[in-house]
CSV table of C-alpha atoms and ligand atoms in Angstrom, one decimal:
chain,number,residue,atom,x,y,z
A,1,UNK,CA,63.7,5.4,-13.9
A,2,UNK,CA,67.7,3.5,-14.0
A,3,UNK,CA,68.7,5.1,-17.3
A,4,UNK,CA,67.0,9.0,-16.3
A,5,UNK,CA,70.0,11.4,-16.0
A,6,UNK,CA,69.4,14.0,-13.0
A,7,UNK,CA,71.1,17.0,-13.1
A,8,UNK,CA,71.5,19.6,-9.8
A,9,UNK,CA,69.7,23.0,-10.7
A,10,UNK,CA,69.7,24.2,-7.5
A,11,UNK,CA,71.4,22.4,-4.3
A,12,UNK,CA,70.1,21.7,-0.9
A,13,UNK,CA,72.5,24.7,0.4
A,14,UNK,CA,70.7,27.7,-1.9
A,15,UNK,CA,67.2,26.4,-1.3
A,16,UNK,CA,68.0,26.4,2.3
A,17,UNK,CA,69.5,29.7,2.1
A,18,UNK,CA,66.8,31.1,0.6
A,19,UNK,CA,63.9,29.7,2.7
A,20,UNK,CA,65.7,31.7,5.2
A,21,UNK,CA,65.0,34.8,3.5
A,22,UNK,CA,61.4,34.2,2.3
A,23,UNK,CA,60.7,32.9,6.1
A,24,UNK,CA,62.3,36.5,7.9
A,25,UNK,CA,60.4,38.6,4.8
A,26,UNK,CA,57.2,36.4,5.9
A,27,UNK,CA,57.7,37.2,9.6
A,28,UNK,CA,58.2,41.2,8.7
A,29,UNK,CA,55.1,41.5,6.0
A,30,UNK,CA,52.5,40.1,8.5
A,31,UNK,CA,50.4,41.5,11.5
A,32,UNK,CA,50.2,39.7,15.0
A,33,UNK,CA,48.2,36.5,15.1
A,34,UNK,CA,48.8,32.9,13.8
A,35,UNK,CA,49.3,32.4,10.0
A,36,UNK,CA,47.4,29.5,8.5
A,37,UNK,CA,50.2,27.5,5.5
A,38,UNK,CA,48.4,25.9,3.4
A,39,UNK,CA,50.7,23.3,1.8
A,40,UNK,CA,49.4,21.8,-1.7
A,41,UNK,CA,50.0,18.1,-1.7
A,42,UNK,CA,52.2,16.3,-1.9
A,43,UNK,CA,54.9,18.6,-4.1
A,44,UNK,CA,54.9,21.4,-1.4
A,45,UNK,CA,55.3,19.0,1.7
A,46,UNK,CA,59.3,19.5,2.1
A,47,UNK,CA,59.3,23.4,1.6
A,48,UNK,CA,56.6,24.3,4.0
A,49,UNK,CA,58.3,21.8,6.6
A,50,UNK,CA,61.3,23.9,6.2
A,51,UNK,CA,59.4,27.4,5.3
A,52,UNK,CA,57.5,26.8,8.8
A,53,UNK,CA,60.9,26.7,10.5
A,54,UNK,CA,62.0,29.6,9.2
A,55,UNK,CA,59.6,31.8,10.4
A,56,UNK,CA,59.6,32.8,14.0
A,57,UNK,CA,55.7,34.0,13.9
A,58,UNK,CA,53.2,31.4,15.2
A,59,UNK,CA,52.2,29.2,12.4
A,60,UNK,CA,48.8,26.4,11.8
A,61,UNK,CA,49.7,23.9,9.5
A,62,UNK,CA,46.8,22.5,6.8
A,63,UNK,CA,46.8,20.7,3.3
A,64,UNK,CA,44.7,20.5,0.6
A,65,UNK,CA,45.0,18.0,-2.3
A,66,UNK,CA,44.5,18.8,-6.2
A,67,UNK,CA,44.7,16.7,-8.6
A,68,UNK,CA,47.2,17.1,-10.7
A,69,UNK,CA,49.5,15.6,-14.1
A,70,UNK,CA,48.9,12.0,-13.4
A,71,UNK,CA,51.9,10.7,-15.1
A,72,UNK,CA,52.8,13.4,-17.3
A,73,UNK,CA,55.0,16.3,-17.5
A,74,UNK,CA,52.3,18.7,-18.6
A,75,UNK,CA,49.1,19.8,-17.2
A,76,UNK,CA,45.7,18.0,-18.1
A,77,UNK,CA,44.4,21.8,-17.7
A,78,UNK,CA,41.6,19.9,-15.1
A,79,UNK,CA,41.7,20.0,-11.6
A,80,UNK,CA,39.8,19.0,-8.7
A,81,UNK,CA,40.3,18.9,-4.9
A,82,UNK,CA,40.8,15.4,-3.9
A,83,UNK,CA,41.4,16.0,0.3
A,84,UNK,CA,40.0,19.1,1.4
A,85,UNK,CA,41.2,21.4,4.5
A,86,UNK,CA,40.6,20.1,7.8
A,87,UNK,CA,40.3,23.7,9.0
A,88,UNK,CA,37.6,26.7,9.0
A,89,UNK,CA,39.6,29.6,7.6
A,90,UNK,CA,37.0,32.7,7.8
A,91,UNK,CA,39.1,35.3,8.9
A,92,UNK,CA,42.3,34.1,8.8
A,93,UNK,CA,45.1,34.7,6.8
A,94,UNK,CA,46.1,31.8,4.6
A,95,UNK,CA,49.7,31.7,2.7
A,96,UNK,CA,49.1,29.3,-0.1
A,97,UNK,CA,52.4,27.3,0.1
A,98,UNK,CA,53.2,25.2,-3.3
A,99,UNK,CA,56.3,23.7,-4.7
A,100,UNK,CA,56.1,25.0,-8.6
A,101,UNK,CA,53.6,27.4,-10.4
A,102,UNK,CA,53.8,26.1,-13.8
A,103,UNK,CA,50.6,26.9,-16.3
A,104,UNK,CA,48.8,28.7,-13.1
A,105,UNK,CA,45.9,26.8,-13.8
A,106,UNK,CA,46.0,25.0,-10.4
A,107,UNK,CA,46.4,28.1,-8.7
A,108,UNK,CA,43.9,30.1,-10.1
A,109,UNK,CA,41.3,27.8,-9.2
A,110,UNK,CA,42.5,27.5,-6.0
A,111,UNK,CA,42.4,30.8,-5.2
A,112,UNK,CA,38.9,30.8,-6.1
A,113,UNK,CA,37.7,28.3,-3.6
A,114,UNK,CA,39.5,29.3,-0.8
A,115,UNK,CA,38.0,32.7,-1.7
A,116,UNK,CA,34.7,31.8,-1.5
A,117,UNK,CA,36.0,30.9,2.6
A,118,UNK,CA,36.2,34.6,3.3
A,119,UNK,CA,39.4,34.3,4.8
A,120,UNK,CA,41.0,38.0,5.9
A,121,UNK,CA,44.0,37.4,3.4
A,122,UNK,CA,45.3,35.3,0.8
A,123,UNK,CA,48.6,35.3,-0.4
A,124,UNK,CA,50.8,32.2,-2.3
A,125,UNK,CA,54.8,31.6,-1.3
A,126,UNK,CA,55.9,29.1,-4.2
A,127,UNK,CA,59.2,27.7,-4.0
A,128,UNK,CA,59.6,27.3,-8.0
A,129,UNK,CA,58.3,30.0,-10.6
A,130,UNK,CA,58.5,29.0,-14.3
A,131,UNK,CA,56.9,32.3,-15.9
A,132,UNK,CA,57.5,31.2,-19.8
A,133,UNK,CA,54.7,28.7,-19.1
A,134,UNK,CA,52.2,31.0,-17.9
A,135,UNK,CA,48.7,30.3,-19.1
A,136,UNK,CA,46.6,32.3,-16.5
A,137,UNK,CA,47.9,35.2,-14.7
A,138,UNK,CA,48.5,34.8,-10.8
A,139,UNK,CA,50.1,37.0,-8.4
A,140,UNK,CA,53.1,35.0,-6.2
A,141,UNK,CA,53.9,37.1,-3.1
A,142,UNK,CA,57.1,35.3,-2.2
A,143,UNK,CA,59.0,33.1,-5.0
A,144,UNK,CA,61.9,31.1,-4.0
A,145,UNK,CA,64.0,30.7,-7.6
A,146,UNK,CA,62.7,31.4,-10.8
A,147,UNK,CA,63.8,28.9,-13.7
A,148,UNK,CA,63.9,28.2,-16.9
A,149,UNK,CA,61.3,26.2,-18.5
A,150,UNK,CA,62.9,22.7,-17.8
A,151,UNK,CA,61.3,20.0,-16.6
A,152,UNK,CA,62.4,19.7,-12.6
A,153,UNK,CA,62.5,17.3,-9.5
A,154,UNK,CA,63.5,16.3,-6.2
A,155,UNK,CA,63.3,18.6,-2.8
A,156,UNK,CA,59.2,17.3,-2.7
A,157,UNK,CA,58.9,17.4,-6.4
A,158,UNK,CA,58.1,14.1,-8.5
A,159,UNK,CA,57.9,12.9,-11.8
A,160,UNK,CA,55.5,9.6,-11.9
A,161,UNK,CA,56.1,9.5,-7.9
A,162,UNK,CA,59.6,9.1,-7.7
A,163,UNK,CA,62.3,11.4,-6.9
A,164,UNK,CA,60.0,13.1,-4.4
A,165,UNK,CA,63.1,13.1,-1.6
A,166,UNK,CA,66.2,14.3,-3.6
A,167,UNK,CA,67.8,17.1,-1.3
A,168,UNK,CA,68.3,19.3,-4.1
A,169,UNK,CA,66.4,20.2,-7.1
A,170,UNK,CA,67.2,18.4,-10.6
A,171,UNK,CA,66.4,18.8,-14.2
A,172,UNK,CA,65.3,15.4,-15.2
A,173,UNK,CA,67.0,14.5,-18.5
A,174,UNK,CA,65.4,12.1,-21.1
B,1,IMP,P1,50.2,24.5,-13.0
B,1,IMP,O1,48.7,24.3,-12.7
B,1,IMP,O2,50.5,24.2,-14.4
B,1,IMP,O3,50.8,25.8,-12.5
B,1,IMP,O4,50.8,23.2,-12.3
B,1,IMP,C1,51.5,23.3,-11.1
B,1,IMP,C2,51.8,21.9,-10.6
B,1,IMP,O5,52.3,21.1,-11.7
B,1,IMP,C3,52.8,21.9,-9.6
B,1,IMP,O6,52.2,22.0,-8.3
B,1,IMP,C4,53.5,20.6,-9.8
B,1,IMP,O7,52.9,19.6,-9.1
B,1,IMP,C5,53.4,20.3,-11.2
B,1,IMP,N1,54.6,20.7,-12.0
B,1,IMP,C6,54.8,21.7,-12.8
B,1,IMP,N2,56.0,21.8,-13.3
B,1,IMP,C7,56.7,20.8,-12.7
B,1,IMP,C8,58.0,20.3,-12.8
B,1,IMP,O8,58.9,20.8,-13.5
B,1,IMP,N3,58.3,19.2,-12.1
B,1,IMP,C9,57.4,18.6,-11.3
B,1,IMP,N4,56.1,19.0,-11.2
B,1,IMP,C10,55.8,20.0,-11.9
B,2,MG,MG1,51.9,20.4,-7.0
């Protein structure tokens, strides 16, 4: 981890500026009534701690855990739910919040469980977009930056764990 070389893609100021926007959009593309977030652990932690305050609509907060790399820096293409939500969503309307969409594949699936839950709506708000990586097709309703196809951290992201609570987000250089 010593010897990695971080370097700032995007700083603290432009995410926060743009969480802004994706929060008053949110606020203006929903009807009355509480909106569930969904936050994918742990990578989308940060941004739907921040997302949440940028909205002035009432919010319910609820994570769900995938599994997800492991150690690596690409995706096992396998993936299973390791902490479910605490919450009954029939009828709601969920906004999937995750930090990256990368391959899709976690996505995807997750859209088909939650699916199966009958909620009214589904929608995803992903902070990160990398669309050269794109191995199954999914629809992101609100996308924060898109970037090149660079390995990223920091701002809830990790690599092994660490870097998880960088203010900014970094490309980590071998
Ligand atoms: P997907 O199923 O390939 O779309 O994987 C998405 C997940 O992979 C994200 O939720 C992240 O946890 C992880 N991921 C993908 N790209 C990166 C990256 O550049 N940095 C850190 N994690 C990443
Ligand atoms: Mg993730």
């Amino acid at each position: 981890m010593s010897d990695a070389k971080l370097r700032v893609l995007i700083s603290a100021e432009r995410i926060q500026a743009r969480i802004q926007e994706l929060g008053a959009q949110i606020d203006k593309d929903y009807p009355e009534g509480p909106l569930y977030l969904v936050g994918i652990l742990k990578g989308a932690f940060m941004f739907l701690s921040d997302l949440s305050r940028a909205m002035k609509r009432p919010s319910r907060i609820d994570f769900i855990g995938i599994s997800s790399y492991g150690r690596g820096k690409t995706t096992s293409g396998e993936v299973k739910v390791t902490k479910d939500l605490d919450s009954v969503v029939e009828g709601a309307d969920l906004l999937i919040v995750e930090d990256i969409v990368d391959s899709g594949v976690t996505l995807t699936y997750l859209m088909h469980i939650l699916d199966q839950r009958r909620p009214r709506s589904i929608r995803i708000a992903a902070l990160l977009d990398k669309p050269e990586r794109r191995l199954r097709p999914v629809q992101v309703a609100y996308v924060g930056f898109s970037i090149p196809d660079e390995f990223v951290v920091g701002y809830g992201l990790d690599y092994a764990e660490d870097y998880r609570n960088l203010k900014d987000i970094c490309v980590l250089e071998a």
